[in-house]
PDB file of C-alpha atoms in Angstrom:
ATOM      1  CA  MET A   1       0.000   0.000   0.000  1.00 39.00           C
ATOM      2  CA  ARG A   2       1.376   3.398  -0.925  1.00 47.00           C
ATOM      3  CA  ILE A   3       0.923   6.336   1.408  1.00 52.00           C
ATOM      4  CA  ASN A   4       0.191   9.683  -0.244  1.00 59.00           C
ATOM      5  CA  ILE A   5       1.319  12.429   2.116  1.00 63.00           C
ATOM      6  CA  ASP A   6       0.134  15.056  -0.396  1.00 64.00           C
ATOM      7  CA  ARG A   7      -3.447  14.472   0.718  1.00 67.00           C
ATOM      8  CA  PHE A   8      -2.587  16.131   4.029  1.00 68.00           C
ATOM      9  CA  ASN A   9      -1.727  19.423   2.281  1.00 76.00           C
ATOM     10  CA  LEU A  10       1.381  20.130   4.369  1.00 79.00           C
ATOM     11  CA  SER A  11       4.048  22.731   3.674  1.00 84.00           C
ATOM     12  CA  ASN A  12       7.665  21.666   3.220  1.00 83.00           C
ATOM     13  CA  SER A  13       8.531  23.045   6.653  1.00 87.00           C
ATOM     14  CA  GLU A  14       5.707  21.031   8.229  1.00 87.00           C
ATOM     15  CA  VAL A  15       6.881  17.882   6.454  1.00 87.00           C
ATOM     16  CA  CYS A  16      10.458  18.510   7.661  1.00 91.00           C
ATOM     17  CA  TYR A  17       9.209  19.002  11.218  1.00 92.00           C
ATOM     18  CA  LEU A  18       7.251  15.739  11.132  1.00 91.00           C
ATOM     19  CA  ILE A  19      10.197  13.845   9.690  1.00 94.00           C
ATOM     20  CA  ASP A  20      12.482  15.229  12.397  1.00 95.00           C
ATOM     21  CA  GLN A  21       9.968  14.320  15.114  1.00 95.00           C
ATOM     22  CA  TRP A  22       9.056  10.789  14.080  1.00 94.00           C
ATOM     23  CA  ILE A  23      11.895   9.323  12.017  1.00 95.00           C
ATOM     24  CA  ARG A  24      14.668   8.453  14.448  1.00 95.00           C
ATOM     25  CA  ASN A  25      17.353   7.149  12.109  1.00 96.00           C
ATOM     26  CA  GLU A  26      19.474   9.973  10.681  1.00 97.00           C
ATOM     27  CA  ARG A  27      20.022   8.214   7.347  1.00 96.00           C
ATOM     28  CA  ASP A  28      16.298   7.502   6.972  1.00 97.00           C
ATOM     29  CA  ARG A  29      15.478  11.143   7.745  1.00 97.00           C
ATOM     30  CA  ALA A  30      17.905  12.332   5.072  1.00 97.00           C
ATOM     31  CA  ILE A  31      16.507   9.892   2.506  1.00 97.00           C
ATOM     32  CA  LEU A  32      12.905  10.837   3.232  1.00 95.00           C
ATOM     33  CA  LYS A  33      13.659  14.566   3.062  1.00 95.00           C
ATOM     34  CA  ASP A  34      15.522  14.104  -0.217  1.00 95.00           C
ATOM     35  CA  ARG A  35      12.536  12.253  -1.616  1.00 94.00           C
ATOM     36  CA  LEU A  36       9.677  14.399  -0.302  1.00 90.00           C
ATOM     37  CA  ILE A  37      11.241  17.860  -0.172  1.00 90.00           C
ATOM     38  CA  ASN A  38      13.884  17.724  -2.897  1.00 92.00           C
ATOM     39  CA  GLY A  39      12.015  15.335  -5.206  1.00 91.00           C
ATOM     40  CA  LEU A  40      14.921  12.994  -5.848  1.00 95.00           C
ATOM     41  CA  THR A  41      14.169   9.795  -7.735  1.00 96.00           C
ATOM     42  CA  PHE A  42      14.763   6.435  -6.102  1.00 97.00           C
ATOM     43  CA  GLU A  43      17.679   5.884  -8.466  1.00 97.00           C
ATOM     44  CA  ARG A  44      19.313   9.164  -7.411  1.00 97.00           C
ATOM     45  CA  LEU A  45      18.637   8.406  -3.730  1.00 97.00           C
ATOM     46  CA  ALA A  46      20.324   5.038  -4.128  1.00 97.00           C
ATOM     47  CA  GLU A  47      23.399   6.627  -5.707  1.00 97.00           C
ATOM     48  CA  LYS A  48      23.611   9.435  -3.162  1.00 96.00           C
ATOM     49  CA  HIS A  49      23.280   7.154  -0.134  1.00 95.00           C
ATOM     50  CA  ASP A  50      25.235   4.225  -1.605  1.00 97.00           C
ATOM     51  CA  MET A  51      22.320   1.816  -1.404  1.00 97.00           C
ATOM     52  CA  SER A  52      20.196  -0.228  -3.774  1.00 98.00           C
ATOM     53  CA  VAL A  53      17.026   1.216  -5.260  1.00 97.00           C
ATOM     54  CA  ARG A  54      15.044  -1.448  -3.404  1.00 98.00           C
ATOM     55  CA  GLN A  55      16.577  -0.421  -0.063  1.00 97.00           C
ATOM     56  CA  THR A  56      15.740   3.241  -0.611  1.00 97.00           C
ATOM     57  CA  LYS A  57      12.169   2.384  -1.626  1.00 96.00           C
ATOM     58  CA  ASN A  58      11.713   0.290   1.513  1.00 97.00           C
ATOM     59  CA  ILE A  59      13.027   3.092   3.717  1.00 97.00           C
ATOM     60  CA  VAL A  60      10.762   5.670   2.070  1.00 95.00           C
ATOM     61  CA  TYR A  61       7.628   3.509   2.212  1.00 93.00           C
ATOM     62  CA  LYS A  62       8.153   2.415   5.818  1.00 94.00           C
ATOM     63  CA  SER A  63       8.920   5.965   6.906  1.00 94.00           C
ATOM     64  CA  MET A  64       5.865   7.282   5.067  1.00 90.00           C
ATOM     65  CA  GLU A  65       3.672   4.736   6.850  1.00 89.00           C
ATOM     66  CA  LYS A  66       5.105   5.876  10.173  1.00 90.00           C
ATOM     67  CA  LEU A  67       4.398   9.521   9.354  1.00 87.00           C
ATOM     68  CA  ALA A  68       0.895   8.831   8.093  1.00 83.00           C
ATOM     69  CA  SER A  69       0.049   6.940  11.285  1.00 84.00           C
ATOM     70  CA  ARG A  70       0.968  10.074  13.264  1.00 79.00           C
ATOM     71  CA  LEU A  71      -1.235  12.415  11.207  1.00 77.00           C
TER      72      LEU A  71
END
């Protein structure tokens, strides 16, 4: 299931605040911010963070679920 955070109509600063509050792992926070705020593709995230595309997708989806459960 994909979580669409856009439906909550949050500003970038609000999204950053939520990420900082609820995503504990520093790497996961950076990946999620790069994806949601900076709009990086999964391929670019994987290159930047030296991970596989699958790993970055898993981090983003799990983190998005965590955020959505807090909204």
